[in-house]
Amino acid sequence: MVNIKRLPSPIIESYEWQWEGACMGVDSSVFFSPEAERGMKRHRREESAKAVCATCPVIDRCREHALAVQEPYGVWGGLTESERAEILAGRVSAVG
């Protein structure tokens, strides 16, 4: 279950940066995997998403958001779900 308590409050200032994202208008299926997607198909989709992210003027803000709220799904800020999990695990072990 996703913990929504980490999400910013629902005010426009919290999310307006998303309007500048290179992903605006791109089908969400590029960034979010269908159920049971594995292997090379998943890898190719994630690489396509990362290619969009690489051109994005708000990639840093997107990545910060995804890490701060611990987005559990999709490619955000050029990072996959597993890449974000590794970063977050590293932060926890560095603190602990």
PDB file of N, CA and C in Angstrom:
ATOM      1  N   MET A   1       0.844  -1.175   0.000  1.00  0.00           N
ATOM      2  CA  MET A   1       0.000   0.000   0.000  1.00  0.00           C
ATOM      3  C   MET A   1       0.887   1.235   0.000  1.00  0.00           C
ATOM      4  N   VAL A   2       0.552   2.206  -0.788  1.00  0.00           N
ATOM      5  CA  VAL A   2       1.311   3.439  -0.906  1.00  0.00           C
ATOM      6  C   VAL A   2       0.994   4.347   0.279  1.00  0.00           C
ATOM      7  N   ASN A   3       2.044   4.904   0.867  1.00  0.00           N
ATOM      8  CA  ASN A   3       1.880   5.829   1.989  1.00  0.00           C
ATOM      9  C   ASN A   3       1.765   7.250   1.439  1.00  0.00           C
ATOM     10  N   ILE A   4       0.563   7.805   1.455  1.00  0.00           N
ATOM     11  CA  ILE A   4       0.351   9.141   0.880  1.00  0.00           C
ATOM     12  C   ILE A   4       0.704  10.260   1.849  1.00  0.00           C
ATOM     13  N   LYS A   5       1.072   9.937   3.081  1.00  0.00           N
ATOM     14  CA  LYS A   5       1.421  10.968   4.059  1.00  0.00           C
ATOM     15  C   LYS A   5       2.673  11.734   3.665  1.00  0.00           C
ATOM     16  N   ARG A   6       3.524  11.132   2.826  1.00  0.00           N
ATOM     17  CA  ARG A   6       4.752  11.803   2.397  1.00  0.00           C
ATOM     18  C   ARG A   6       4.514  12.793   1.266  1.00  0.00           C
ATOM     19  N   LEU A   7       3.328  12.749   0.659  1.00  0.00           N
ATOM     20  CA  LEU A   7       3.047  13.629  -0.475  1.00  0.00           C
ATOM     21  C   LEU A   7       2.889  15.075  -0.014  1.00  0.00           C
ATOM     22  N   PRO A   8       3.313  16.025  -0.851  1.00  0.00           N
ATOM     23  CA  PRO A   8       3.089  17.432  -0.501  1.00  0.00           C
ATOM     24  C   PRO A   8       1.598  17.745  -0.498  1.00  0.00           C
ATOM     25  N   SER A   9       1.261  18.837   0.144  1.00  0.00           N
ATOM     26  CA  SER A   9      -0.144  19.221   0.187  1.00  0.00           C
ATOM     27  C   SER A   9      -0.654  19.505  -1.228  1.00  0.00           C
ATOM     28  N   PRO A  10      -1.950  19.346  -1.457  1.00  0.00           N
ATOM     29  CA  PRO A  10      -2.497  19.491  -2.804  1.00  0.00           C
ATOM     30  C   PRO A  10      -2.691  20.946  -3.227  1.00  0.00           C
ATOM     31  N   ILE A  11      -1.615  21.697  -3.233  1.00  0.00           N
ATOM     32  CA  ILE A  11      -1.686  23.078  -3.707  1.00  0.00           C
ATOM     33  C   ILE A  11      -0.828  23.194  -4.962  1.00  0.00           C
ATOM     34  N   ILE A  12      -1.213  24.070  -5.840  1.00  0.00           N
ATOM     35  CA  ILE A  12      -0.580  24.185  -7.154  1.00  0.00           C
ATOM     36  C   ILE A  12       0.932  24.404  -7.059  1.00  0.00           C
ATOM     37  N   GLU A  13       1.398  25.146  -6.064  1.00  0.00           N
ATOM     38  CA  GLU A  13       2.823  25.425  -5.948  1.00  0.00           C
ATOM     39  C   GLU A  13       3.641  24.160  -5.726  1.00  0.00           C
ATOM     40  N   SER A  14       3.034  23.144  -5.144  1.00  0.00           N
ATOM     41  CA  SER A  14       3.727  21.887  -4.880  1.00  0.00           C
ATOM     42  C   SER A  14       3.949  21.068  -6.144  1.00  0.00           C
ATOM     43  N   TYR A  15       3.116  21.286  -7.145  1.00  0.00           N
ATOM     44  CA  TYR A  15       3.158  20.443  -8.333  1.00  0.00           C
ATOM     45  C   TYR A  15       3.362  21.190  -9.646  1.00  0.00           C
ATOM     46  N   GLU A  16       3.396  22.509  -9.631  1.00  0.00           N
ATOM     47  CA  GLU A  16       3.428  23.243 -10.897  1.00  0.00           C
ATOM     48  C   GLU A  16       4.663  22.961 -11.740  1.00  0.00           C
ATOM     49  N   TRP A  17       5.763  22.537 -11.122  1.00  0.00           N
ATOM     50  CA  TRP A  17       6.965  22.183 -11.875  1.00  0.00           C
ATOM     51  C   TRP A  17       6.687  21.072 -12.882  1.00  0.00           C
ATOM     52  N   GLN A  18       5.699  20.226 -12.618  1.00  0.00           N
ATOM     53  CA  GLN A  18       5.401  19.107 -13.505  1.00  0.00           C
ATOM     54  C   GLN A  18       4.924  19.569 -14.878  1.00  0.00           C
ATOM     55  N   TRP A  19       4.350  20.757 -14.960  1.00  0.00           N
ATOM     56  CA  TRP A  19       3.890  21.280 -16.249  1.00  0.00           C
ATOM     57  C   TRP A  19       5.052  21.512 -17.203  1.00  0.00           C
ATOM     58  N   GLU A  20       6.259  21.678 -16.674  1.00  0.00           N
ATOM     59  CA  GLU A  20       7.437  21.929 -17.500  1.00  0.00           C
ATOM     60  C   GLU A  20       8.150  20.649 -17.903  1.00  0.00           C
ATOM     61  N   GLY A  21       7.674  19.506 -17.418  1.00  0.00           N
ATOM     62  CA  GLY A  21       8.336  18.231 -17.669  1.00  0.00           C
ATOM     63  C   GLY A  21       8.288  17.803 -19.130  1.00  0.00           C
ATOM     64  N   ALA A  22       9.369  17.196 -19.571  1.00  0.00           N
ATOM     65  CA  ALA A  22       9.428  16.660 -20.933  1.00  0.00           C
ATOM     66  C   ALA A  22       8.409  15.536 -21.119  1.00  0.00           C
ATOM     67  N   CYS A  23       7.929  14.976 -20.037  1.00  0.00           N
ATOM     68  CA  CYS A  23       6.960  13.878 -20.101  1.00  0.00           C
ATOM     69  C   CYS A  23       5.534  14.344 -20.366  1.00  0.00           C
ATOM     70  N   MET A  24       5.286  15.646 -20.258  1.00  0.00           N
ATOM     71  CA  MET A  24       3.925  16.153 -20.514  1.00  0.00           C
ATOM     72  C   MET A  24       3.503  15.759 -21.927  1.00  0.00           C
ATOM     73  N   GLY A  25       2.375  15.076 -22.014  1.00  0.00           N
ATOM     74  CA  GLY A  25       1.861  14.666 -23.313  1.00  0.00           C
ATOM     75  C   GLY A  25       2.356  13.303 -23.770  1.00  0.00           C
ATOM     76  N   VAL A  26       3.341  12.735 -23.066  1.00  0.00           N
ATOM     77  CA  VAL A  26       3.837  11.403 -23.406  1.00  0.00           C
ATOM     78  C   VAL A  26       2.953  10.386 -22.695  1.00  0.00           C
ATOM     79  N   ASP A  27       2.597   9.318 -23.379  1.00  0.00           N
ATOM     80  CA  ASP A  27       1.734   8.291 -22.783  1.00  0.00           C
ATOM     81  C   ASP A  27       2.373   7.729 -21.517  1.00  0.00           C
ATOM     82  N   SER A  28       1.596   7.604 -20.467  1.00  0.00           N
ATOM     83  CA  SER A  28       2.117   7.137 -19.184  1.00  0.00           C
ATOM     84  C   SER A  28       2.664   5.716 -19.245  1.00  0.00           C
ATOM     85  N   SER A  29       2.265   4.939 -20.244  1.00  0.00           N
ATOM     86  CA  SER A  29       2.765   3.574 -20.369  1.00  0.00           C
ATOM     87  C   SER A  29       4.272   3.540 -20.638  1.00  0.00           C
ATOM     88  N   VAL A  30       4.844   4.667 -21.054  1.00  0.00           N
ATOM     89  CA  VAL A  30       6.292   4.750 -21.230  1.00  0.00           C
ATOM     90  C   VAL A  30       6.980   4.727 -19.867  1.00  0.00           C
ATOM     91  N   PHE A  31       6.349   5.288 -18.856  1.00  0.00           N
ATOM     92  CA  PHE A  31       6.962   5.449 -17.542  1.00  0.00           C
ATOM     93  C   PHE A  31       6.528   4.410 -16.517  1.00  0.00           C
ATOM     94  N   PHE A  32       5.375   3.794 -16.734  1.00  0.00           N
ATOM     95  CA  PHE A  32       4.838   2.839 -15.763  1.00  0.00           C
ATOM     96  C   PHE A  32       4.608   1.494 -16.430  1.00  0.00           C
ATOM     97  N   SER A  33       5.117   0.436 -15.802  1.00  0.00           N
ATOM     98  CA  SER A  33       5.046  -0.889 -16.407  1.00  0.00           C
ATOM     99  C   SER A  33       3.678  -1.527 -16.239  1.00  0.00           C
ATOM    100  N   PRO A  34       3.281  -2.281 -17.260  1.00  0.00           N
ATOM    101  CA  PRO A  34       2.074  -3.081 -17.089  1.00  0.00           C
ATOM    102  C   PRO A  34       2.372  -4.225 -16.121  1.00  0.00           C
ATOM    103  N   GLU A  35       1.338  -4.797 -15.580  1.00  0.00           N
ATOM    104  CA  GLU A  35       1.505  -5.893 -14.627  1.00  0.00           C
ATOM    105  C   GLU A  35       2.311  -7.032 -15.259  1.00  0.00           C
ATOM    106  N   ALA A  36       3.230  -7.566 -14.494  1.00  0.00           N
ATOM    107  CA  ALA A  36       4.049  -8.724 -14.869  1.00  0.00           C
ATOM    108  C   ALA A  36       5.051  -8.453 -15.994  1.00  0.00           C
ATOM    109  N   GLU A  37       5.359  -7.195 -16.287  1.00  0.00           N
ATOM    110  CA  GLU A  37       6.363  -6.891 -17.301  1.00  0.00           C
ATOM    111  C   GLU A  37       7.741  -7.267 -16.758  1.00  0.00           C
ATOM    112  N   ARG A  38       8.522  -7.979 -17.558  1.00  0.00           N
ATOM    113  CA  ARG A  38       9.834  -8.450 -17.118  1.00  0.00           C
ATOM    114  C   ARG A  38      10.855  -8.346 -18.247  1.00  0.00           C
ATOM    115  N   GLY A  39      12.098  -8.623 -17.881  1.00  0.00           N
ATOM    116  CA  GLY A  39      13.167  -8.819 -18.847  1.00  0.00           C
ATOM    117  C   GLY A  39      13.432  -7.657 -19.781  1.00  0.00           C
ATOM    118  N   MET A  40      13.752  -8.022 -21.031  1.00  0.00           N
ATOM    119  CA  MET A  40      14.148  -7.026 -22.023  1.00  0.00           C
ATOM    120  C   MET A  40      13.029  -6.052 -22.362  1.00  0.00           C
ATOM    121  N   LYS A  41      11.799  -6.519 -22.336  1.00  0.00           N
ATOM    122  CA  LYS A  41      10.682  -5.610 -22.628  1.00  0.00           C
ATOM    123  C   LYS A  41      10.645  -4.483 -21.594  1.00  0.00           C
ATOM    124  N   ARG A  42      10.799  -4.832 -20.326  1.00  0.00           N
ATOM    125  CA  ARG A  42      10.817  -3.830 -19.263  1.00  0.00           C
ATOM    126  C   ARG A  42      12.035  -2.920 -19.410  1.00  0.00           C
ATOM    127  N   HIS A  43      13.180  -3.526 -19.680  1.00  0.00           N
ATOM    128  CA  HIS A  43      14.419  -2.756 -19.834  1.00  0.00           C
ATOM    129  C   HIS A  43      14.287  -1.733 -20.975  1.00  0.00           C
ATOM    130  N   ARG A  44      13.750  -2.152 -22.110  1.00  0.00           N
ATOM    131  CA  ARG A  44      13.574  -1.232 -23.246  1.00  0.00           C
ATOM    132  C   ARG A  44      12.616  -0.096 -22.906  1.00  0.00           C
ATOM    133  N   ARG A  45      11.514  -0.409 -22.204  1.00  0.00           N
ATOM    134  CA  ARG A  45      10.568   0.639 -21.820  1.00  0.00           C
ATOM    135  C   ARG A  45      11.232   1.626 -20.871  1.00  0.00           C
ATOM    136  N   GLU A  46      11.969   1.119 -19.882  1.00  0.00           N
ATOM    137  CA  GLU A  46      12.651   2.006 -18.934  1.00  0.00           C
ATOM    138  C   GLU A  46      13.696   2.875 -19.628  1.00  0.00           C
ATOM    139  N   GLU A  47      14.406   2.312 -20.589  1.00  0.00           N
ATOM    140  CA  GLU A  47      15.387   3.103 -21.336  1.00  0.00           C
ATOM    141  C   GLU A  47      14.698   4.189 -22.158  1.00  0.00           C
ATOM    142  N   SER A  48      13.539   3.888 -22.718  1.00  0.00           N
ATOM    143  CA  SER A  48      12.767   4.905 -23.456  1.00  0.00           C
ATOM    144  C   SER A  48      12.334   6.030 -22.524  1.00  0.00           C
ATOM    145  N   ALA A  49      11.886   5.661 -21.333  1.00  0.00           N
ATOM    146  CA  ALA A  49      11.484   6.671 -20.350  1.00  0.00           C
ATOM    147  C   ALA A  49      12.681   7.525 -19.941  1.00  0.00           C
ATOM    148  N   LYS A  50      13.805   6.889 -19.700  1.00  0.00           N
ATOM    149  CA  LYS A  50      15.009   7.629 -19.305  1.00  0.00           C
ATOM    150  C   LYS A  50      15.469   8.580 -20.412  1.00  0.00           C
ATOM    151  N   ALA A  51      15.254   8.191 -21.663  1.00  0.00           N
ATOM    152  CA  ALA A  51      15.618   9.068 -22.782  1.00  0.00           C
ATOM    153  C   ALA A  51      14.778  10.343 -22.752  1.00  0.00           C
ATOM    154  N   VAL A  52      13.499  10.217 -22.410  1.00  0.00           N
ATOM    155  CA  VAL A  52      12.641  11.403 -22.269  1.00  0.00           C
ATOM    156  C   VAL A  52      13.156  12.242 -21.089  1.00  0.00           C
ATOM    157  N   CYS A  53      13.446  11.585 -19.983  1.00  0.00           N
ATOM    158  CA  CYS A  53      13.930  12.290 -18.790  1.00  0.00           C
ATOM    159  C   CYS A  53      15.236  13.045 -19.063  1.00  0.00           C
ATOM    160  N   ALA A  54      16.081  12.472 -19.890  1.00  0.00           N
ATOM    161  CA  ALA A  54      17.378  13.090 -20.182  1.00  0.00           C
ATOM    162  C   ALA A  54      17.237  14.448 -20.858  1.00  0.00           C
ATOM    163  N   THR A  55      16.082  14.710 -21.468  1.00  0.00           N
ATOM    164  CA  THR A  55      15.849  15.993 -22.139  1.00  0.00           C
ATOM    165  C   THR A  55      15.051  16.962 -21.272  1.00  0.00           C
ATOM    166  N   CYS A  56      14.759  16.559 -20.061  1.00  0.00           N
ATOM    167  CA  CYS A  56      13.808  17.298 -19.231  1.00  0.00           C
ATOM    168  C   CYS A  56      14.444  18.454 -18.452  1.00  0.00           C
ATOM    169  N   PRO A  57      13.824  19.630 -18.517  1.00  0.00           N
ATOM    170  CA  PRO A  57      14.352  20.776 -17.775  1.00  0.00           C
ATOM    171  C   PRO A  57      14.100  20.698 -16.264  1.00  0.00           C
ATOM    172  N   VAL A  58      13.214  19.803 -15.826  1.00  0.00           N
ATOM    173  CA  VAL A  58      12.921  19.696 -14.387  1.00  0.00           C
ATOM    174  C   VAL A  58      13.310  18.320 -13.832  1.00  0.00           C
ATOM    175  N   ILE A  59      14.272  17.658 -14.464  1.00  0.00           N
ATOM    176  CA  ILE A  59      14.661  16.311 -14.042  1.00  0.00           C
ATOM    177  C   ILE A  59      15.114  16.276 -12.578  1.00  0.00           C
ATOM    178  N   ASP A  60      15.867  17.274 -12.142  1.00  0.00           N
ATOM    179  CA  ASP A  60      16.337  17.284 -10.751  1.00  0.00           C
ATOM    180  C   ASP A  60      15.173  17.414  -9.776  1.00  0.00           C
ATOM    181  N   ARG A  61      14.250  18.296 -10.076  1.00  0.00           N
ATOM    182  CA  ARG A  61      13.073  18.480  -9.210  1.00  0.00           C
ATOM    183  C   ARG A  61      12.228  17.214  -9.171  1.00  0.00           C
ATOM    184  N   CYS A  62      12.082  16.571 -10.310  1.00  0.00           N
ATOM    185  CA  CYS A  62      11.316  15.332 -10.405  1.00  0.00           C
ATOM    186  C   CYS A  62      11.976  14.230  -9.571  1.00  0.00           C
ATOM    187  N   ARG A  63      13.284  14.105  -9.694  1.00  0.00           N
ATOM    188  CA  ARG A  63      14.022  13.100  -8.927  1.00  0.00           C
ATOM    189  C   ARG A  63      13.908  13.373  -7.429  1.00  0.00           C
ATOM    190  N   GLU A  64      14.067  14.631  -7.035  1.00  0.00           N
ATOM    191  CA  GLU A  64      13.940  15.000  -5.616  1.00  0.00           C
ATOM    192  C   GLU A  64      12.555  14.630  -5.081  1.00  0.00           C
ATOM    193  N   HIS A  65      11.530  14.936  -5.865  1.00  0.00           N
ATOM    194  CA  HIS A  65      10.155  14.599  -5.476  1.00  0.00           C
ATOM    195  C   HIS A  65      10.012  13.087  -5.284  1.00  0.00           C
ATOM    196  N   ALA A  66      10.463  12.318  -6.271  1.00  0.00           N
ATOM    197  CA  ALA A  66      10.306  10.860  -6.221  1.00  0.00           C
ATOM    198  C   ALA A  66      11.006  10.254  -5.019  1.00  0.00           C
ATOM    199  N   LEU A  67      12.178  10.769  -4.692  1.00  0.00           N
ATOM    200  CA  LEU A  67      12.905  10.253  -3.532  1.00  0.00           C
ATOM    201  C   LEU A  67      12.264  10.717  -2.223  1.00  0.00           C
ATOM    202  N   ALA A  68      11.822  11.961  -2.185  1.00  0.00           N
ATOM    203  CA  ALA A  68      11.223  12.496  -0.957  1.00  0.00           C
ATOM    204  C   ALA A  68       9.931  11.780  -0.577  1.00  0.00           C
ATOM    205  N   VAL A  69       9.100  11.491  -1.572  1.00  0.00           N
ATOM    206  CA  VAL A  69       7.820  10.848  -1.278  1.00  0.00           C
ATOM    207  C   VAL A  69       7.888   9.335  -1.465  1.00  0.00           C
ATOM    208  N   GLN A  70       9.055   8.859  -1.843  1.00  0.00           N
ATOM    209  CA  GLN A  70       9.295   7.431  -2.061  1.00  0.00           C
ATOM    210  C   GLN A  70       8.299   6.829  -3.044  1.00  0.00           C
ATOM    211  N   GLU A  71       8.257   7.445  -4.229  1.00  0.00           N
ATOM    212  CA  GLU A  71       7.380   6.955  -5.296  1.00  0.00           C
ATOM    213  C   GLU A  71       7.671   5.472  -5.536  1.00  0.00           C
ATOM    214  N   PRO A  72       6.669   4.616  -5.395  1.00  0.00           N
ATOM    215  CA  PRO A  72       6.928   3.183  -5.519  1.00  0.00           C
ATOM    216  C   PRO A  72       6.883   2.639  -6.954  1.00  0.00           C
ATOM    217  N   TYR A  73       6.365   3.417  -7.887  1.00  0.00           N
ATOM    218  CA  TYR A  73       6.181   2.899  -9.240  1.00  0.00           C
ATOM    219  C   TYR A  73       6.716   3.863 -10.286  1.00  0.00           C
ATOM    220  N   GLY A  74       7.157   3.305 -11.396  1.00  0.00           N
ATOM    221  CA  GLY A  74       7.501   4.093 -12.566  1.00  0.00           C
ATOM    222  C   GLY A  74       8.891   4.689 -12.572  1.00  0.00           C
ATOM    223  N   VAL A  75       9.182   5.341 -13.687  1.00  0.00           N
ATOM    224  CA  VAL A  75      10.437   6.073 -13.864  1.00  0.00           C
ATOM    225  C   VAL A  75      10.153   7.531 -13.546  1.00  0.00           C
ATOM    226  N   TRP A  76      10.903   8.073 -12.602  1.00  0.00           N
ATOM    227  CA  TRP A  76      10.775   9.472 -12.174  1.00  0.00           C
ATOM    228  C   TRP A  76      12.172  10.078 -12.129  1.00  0.00           C
ATOM    229  N   GLY A  77      12.346  11.226 -12.719  1.00  0.00           N
ATOM    230  CA  GLY A  77      13.644  11.894 -12.661  1.00  0.00           C
ATOM    231  C   GLY A  77      14.775  11.051 -13.211  1.00  0.00           C
ATOM    232  N   GLY A  78      14.460  10.215 -14.179  1.00  0.00           N
ATOM    233  CA  GLY A  78      15.479   9.377 -14.795  1.00  0.00           C
ATOM    234  C   GLY A  78      15.870   8.159 -13.985  1.00  0.00           C
ATOM    235  N   LEU A  79      15.139   7.879 -12.921  1.00  0.00           N
ATOM    236  CA  LEU A  79      15.440   6.719 -12.075  1.00  0.00           C
ATOM    237  C   LEU A  79      14.295   5.716 -12.096  1.00  0.00           C
ATOM    238  N   THR A  80      14.656   4.450 -12.184  1.00  0.00           N
ATOM    239  CA  THR A  80      13.660   3.387 -12.122  1.00  0.00           C
ATOM    240  C   THR A  80      13.287   3.114 -10.667  1.00  0.00           C
ATOM    241  N   GLU A  81      12.284   2.283 -10.486  1.00  0.00           N
ATOM    242  CA  GLU A  81      11.854   1.896  -9.137  1.00  0.00           C
ATOM    243  C   GLU A  81      13.017   1.291  -8.349  1.00  0.00           C
ATOM    244  N   SER A  82      13.756   0.381  -8.979  1.00  0.00           N
ATOM    245  CA  SER A  82      14.860  -0.285  -8.271  1.00  0.00           C
ATOM    246  C   SER A  82      16.014   0.674  -7.997  1.00  0.00           C
ATOM    247  N   GLU A  83      16.288   1.588  -8.908  1.00  0.00           N
ATOM    248  CA  GLU A  83      17.355   2.574  -8.669  1.00  0.00           C
ATOM    249  C   GLU A  83      17.011   3.484  -7.499  1.00  0.00           C
ATOM    250  N   ARG A  84      15.742   3.897  -7.415  1.00  0.00           N
ATOM    251  CA  ARG A  84      15.335   4.728  -6.279  1.00  0.00           C
ATOM    252  C   ARG A  84      15.426   3.945  -4.976  1.00  0.00           C
ATOM    253  N   ALA A  85      15.034   2.685  -5.009  1.00  0.00           N
ATOM    254  CA  ALA A  85      15.102   1.848  -3.805  1.00  0.00           C
ATOM    255  C   ALA A  85      16.545   1.706  -3.325  1.00  0.00           C
ATOM    256  N   GLU A  86      17.479   1.558  -4.247  1.00  0.00           N
ATOM    257  CA  GLU A  86      18.904   1.462  -3.888  1.00  0.00           C
ATOM    258  C   GLU A  86      19.395   2.751  -3.244  1.00  0.00           C
ATOM    259  N   ILE A  87      19.020   3.873  -3.812  1.00  0.00           N
ATOM    260  CA  ILE A  87      19.422   5.171  -3.251  1.00  0.00           C
ATOM    261  C   ILE A  87      18.855   5.338  -1.860  1.00  0.00           C
ATOM    262  N   LEU A  88      17.583   5.046  -1.698  1.00  0.00           N
ATOM    263  CA  LEU A  88      16.951   5.191  -0.393  1.00  0.00           C
ATOM    264  C   LEU A  88      17.530   4.228   0.626  1.00  0.00           C
ATOM    265  N   ALA A  89      17.847   3.014   0.224  1.00  0.00           N
ATOM    266  CA  ALA A  89      18.470   2.036   1.121  1.00  0.00           C
ATOM    267  C   ALA A  89      19.843   2.528   1.554  1.00  0.00           C
ATOM    268  N   GLY A  90      20.569   3.154   0.630  1.00  0.00           N
ATOM    269  CA  GLY A  90      21.879   3.707   0.962  1.00  0.00           C
ATOM    270  C   GLY A  90      21.781   4.838   1.956  1.00  0.00           C
ATOM    271  N   ARG A  91      20.740   5.660   1.831  1.00  0.00           N
ATOM    272  CA  ARG A  91      20.536   6.761   2.782  1.00  0.00           C
ATOM    273  C   ARG A  91      20.234   6.216   4.163  1.00  0.00           C
ATOM    274  N   VAL A  92      19.438   5.150   4.235  1.00  0.00           N
ATOM    275  CA  VAL A  92      19.076   4.566   5.527  1.00  0.00           C
ATOM    276  C   VAL A  92      20.300   3.951   6.193  1.00  0.00           C
ATOM    277  N   SER A  93      21.106   3.208   5.412  1.00  0.00           N
ATOM    278  CA  SER A  93      22.285   2.570   6.000  1.00  0.00           C
ATOM    279  C   SER A  93      23.338   3.603   6.403  1.00  0.00           C
ATOM    280  N   ALA A  94      23.407   4.729   5.690  1.00  0.00           N
ATOM    281  CA  ALA A  94      24.358   5.791   6.038  1.00  0.00           C
ATOM    282  C   ALA A  94      23.965   6.456   7.358  1.00  0.00           C
ATOM    283  N   VAL A  95      22.652   6.536   7.612  1.00  0.00           N
ATOM    284  CA  VAL A  95      22.153   7.148   8.830  1.00  0.00           C
ATOM    285  C   VAL A  95      22.258   6.175   9.994  1.00  0.00           C
ATOM    286  N   GLY A  96      21.937   4.919   9.732  1.00  0.00           N
ATOM    287  CA  GLY A  96      21.873   3.888  10.773  1.00  0.00           C
ATOM    288  C   GLY A  96      23.189   3.449  11.188  1.00  0.00           C
TER     289      GLY A  96
END
